[in-house]
Coordinates of C-alpha atoms in Angstrom, one line a residue:
X1 CA -31.6 -31.7 98.8
X2 CA -34.8 -33.6 98.6
X3 CA -37.4 -32.2 96.3
X4 CA -40.6 -34.1 97.0
X5 CA -42.6 -34.1 100.1
X6 CA -43.0 -37.7 99.9
X7 CA -39.1 -38.2 100.1
X8 CA -38.9 -35.7 102.8
X9 CA -41.4 -37.7 104.9
X10 CA -39.3 -40.8 104.4
X11 CA -36.3 -39.0 105.5
X12 CA -37.7 -37.6 108.5
X13 CA -39.6 -40.8 109.6
X14 CA -37.0 -43.6 108.7
X15 CA -33.6 -42.3 108.1
X16 CA -32.4 -41.7 111.8
X17 CA -33.8 -44.8 113.0
X18 CA -32.2 -46.8 110.2
X19 CA -28.9 -45.1 110.6
X20 CA -28.7 -45.7 114.2
X21 CA -29.4 -49.5 113.6
X22 CA -26.9 -49.7 110.9
X23 CA -24.4 -48.1 113.4
X24 CA -25.4 -50.9 115.9
X25 CA -24.5 -53.5 113.3
X26 CA -21.4 -51.9 112.0
X27 CA -19.8 -50.9 115.4
X28 CA -21.7 -52.1 118.5
X29 CA -22.2 -55.7 117.3
X30 CA -18.6 -56.1 116.5
X31 CA -17.8 -54.8 120.1
X32 CA -20.1 -57.3 122.0
X33 CA -20.4 -60.1 119.4
X34 CA -18.2 -62.0 117.0
X35 CA -17.0 -60.9 113.5
X36 CA -18.7 -64.0 112.2
X37 CA -22.1 -63.1 113.8
X38 CA -21.6 -59.4 112.5
X39 CA -20.8 -60.7 108.9
X40 CA -23.8 -62.9 108.7
X41 CA -26.1 -59.9 109.8
X42 CA -24.2 -57.6 107.3
X43 CA -24.9 -59.9 104.5
X44 CA -28.8 -60.0 105.2
X45 CA -28.8 -56.1 105.4
X46 CA -26.8 -55.6 102.2
X47 CA -28.9 -57.9 100.2
X48 CA -32.1 -56.2 101.4
X49 CA -30.6 -52.6 100.8
X50 CA -29.1 -53.4 97.4
X51 CA -32.4 -55.3 96.3
X52 CA -34.5 -52.3 97.2
X53 CA -32.0 -49.7 95.6
X54 CA -32.1 -51.9 92.5
X55 CA -35.9 -52.2 92.3
X56 CA -36.4 -48.5 92.9
X57 CA -33.9 -47.7 90.0
X58 CA -35.7 -50.0 87.7
X59 CA -39.0 -48.6 88.5
X60 CA -37.7 -45.0 88.0
X61 CA -36.3 -45.9 84.6
X62 CA -39.6 -47.5 83.7
X63 CA -41.4 -44.3 84.6
X64 CA -39.0 -42.1 82.8
X65 CA -39.6 -44.3 79.6
X66 CA -43.3 -44.1 80.0
X67 CA -43.0 -40.2 80.2
X68 CA -40.7 -40.0 77.3
X69 CA -42.9 -42.3 75.3
X70 CA -45.7 -39.8 76.0
X71 CA -43.7 -36.9 75.0
X72 CA -43.6 -35.6 78.8
X73 CA -40.7 -33.5 80.2
X74 CA -39.9 -35.1 83.6
X75 CA -37.5 -32.1 84.8
X76 CA -40.0 -30.5 86.9
X77 CA -39.4 -28.1 89.8
X78 CA -40.7 -28.2 93.4
X79 CA -41.7 -25.2 95.3
X80 CA -40.9 -26.9 98.6
X81 CA -37.6 -28.4 98.1
X82 CA -35.8 -29.0 101.5
X83 CA -32.1 -29.1 102.3
X84 CA -31.3 -32.0 104.6
X85 CA -28.6 -32.3 107.3
X86 CA -27.4 -35.9 107.5
X87 CA -25.7 -37.7 110.2
X88 CA -23.6 -40.5 108.4
X89 CA -23.0 -43.3 111.1
X90 CA -21.8 -45.9 108.7
X91 CA -21.3 -46.7 104.9
X92 CA -24.8 -48.6 104.9
X93 CA -26.4 -45.5 106.1
X94 CA -25.2 -43.6 103.0
X95 CA -26.7 -46.6 100.9
X96 CA -30.2 -46.0 102.8
X97 CA -29.9 -42.4 101.9
X98 CA -29.3 -43.3 98.3
X99 CA -32.6 -45.4 98.3
X100 CA -34.4 -42.1 99.6
X101 CA -32.7 -39.9 97.0
X102 CA -33.6 -42.5 94.3
X103 CA -37.3 -42.3 95.5
X104 CA -37.0 -38.7 95.2
X105 CA -35.9 -38.8 91.6
X106 CA -38.6 -41.3 90.9
X107 CA -41.2 -39.1 92.4
X108 CA -40.3 -36.5 89.7
X109 CA -41.3 -38.9 86.9
X110 CA -44.3 -40.1 88.9
X111 CA -45.5 -36.5 89.5
X112 CA -44.8 -35.6 85.8
X113 CA -47.0 -38.5 84.5
X114 CA -49.8 -37.7 87.2
X115 CA -49.8 -33.8 86.3
X116 CA -49.9 -34.9 82.6
X117 CA -53.0 -37.2 83.0
X118 CA -51.1 -40.2 82.0
X119 CA -51.8 -42.0 85.4
X120 CA -55.0 -41.5 87.4
X121 CA -55.2 -40.1 90.8
X122 CA -55.8 -43.4 92.4
X123 CA -52.6 -44.9 90.5
X124 CA -50.7 -42.1 91.8
X125 CA -51.7 -42.6 95.2
X126 CA -51.2 -46.3 95.3
X127 CA -47.8 -46.0 93.7
X128 CA -46.6 -43.4 96.3
X129 CA -48.2 -45.4 99.2
X130 CA -46.6 -48.5 98.3
X131 CA -43.0 -47.3 97.7
X132 CA -43.1 -45.2 100.9
X133 CA -44.3 -48.2 102.8
X134 CA -41.8 -50.5 101.4
X135 CA -38.8 -48.0 102.1
X136 CA -40.0 -47.4 105.5
X137 CA -40.6 -51.0 106.2
X138 CA -36.9 -51.7 105.0
X139 CA -35.8 -49.3 107.9
X140 CA -37.9 -51.2 110.3
X141 CA -36.6 -54.6 109.3
X142 CA -33.0 -53.3 109.6
X143 CA -33.9 -52.0 113.2
X144 CA -35.3 -55.4 114.1
X145 CA -32.3 -57.2 112.8
X146 CA -29.8 -55.0 114.7
X147 CA -31.9 -55.3 117.7
X148 CA -32.0 -59.0 117.6
X149 CA -28.4 -59.6 116.7
X150 CA -27.2 -57.2 119.5
X151 CA -29.5 -59.0 122.0
X152 CA -28.3 -62.4 120.9
X153 CA -24.5 -61.2 121.2
X154 CA -25.3 -60.0 124.7
X155 CA -27.0 -63.1 125.8
X156 CA -24.2 -65.2 124.4
X157 CA -21.6 -62.9 126.3
X158 CA -23.7 -62.8 129.3
X159 CA -23.6 -66.8 129.2
X160 CA -19.9 -66.7 128.8
X161 CA -19.3 -64.4 131.6
X162 CA -21.8 -66.2 134.0
X163 CA -19.9 -69.5 133.2
X164 CA -16.6 -67.7 134.3
X165 CA -18.3 -66.3 137.5
X166 CA -18.7 -62.6 136.5
X167 CA -21.5 -60.5 135.1
X168 CA -21.1 -58.0 132.2
X169 CA -21.5 -54.3 132.8
X170 CA -24.5 -54.1 130.5
X171 CA -25.0 -50.6 131.4
X172 CA -21.8 -49.6 129.7
X173 CA -22.7 -51.5 126.6
X174 CA -26.0 -49.5 126.3
X175 CA -24.4 -46.2 127.0
X176 CA -22.1 -47.0 124.2
X177 CA -24.9 -48.0 121.8
X178 CA -26.7 -44.8 122.6
X179 CA -23.9 -42.2 123.0
X180 CA -21.5 -43.2 120.2
X181 CA -23.8 -42.8 117.4
X182 CA -24.5 -39.2 118.5
X183 CA -20.8 -38.4 118.9
X184 CA -20.0 -38.8 115.1
X185 CA -19.4 -35.7 113.1
X186 CA -22.2 -34.5 110.9
X187 CA -22.0 -34.3 107.2
X188 CA -24.2 -33.6 104.4

């Protein structure tokens, strides 16, 4: 369940893209590349995801403390809460979803501060914009890293195959990339 419209927008625009990229890193890269390559990229992705999650949690806590300091109740209700169906493609996709859920919780604090006139319209709009941009940028960065890593692994594999006198069936790898992510069971 996502309460705020802003969290719903991030989910709609970024989750699937990020989850597919994370699947490529967890499964496809290991299929066509080396475990060493995969672990190197995993470390970079984990660092970015963990850092973003930690920073959004800190900001949420800060906003909650500001609200409490001003005697504001942050348990507000939303009229357009939305139940989401999530396709989990890898353990890291759960972590990206956690970022979206933390953002949703942070929005409750931000909305309470805004509705209570503790922060101005421009402060509210700037805060929402900056966090949405940051979370969506993370999804884009993960997609770029996955694309580059898979392409690098394919080039390396192609180089080995050409040296051995054969060409890899790249269409099979591409269909694996596209089809396998959609064949996973759905969960909420």
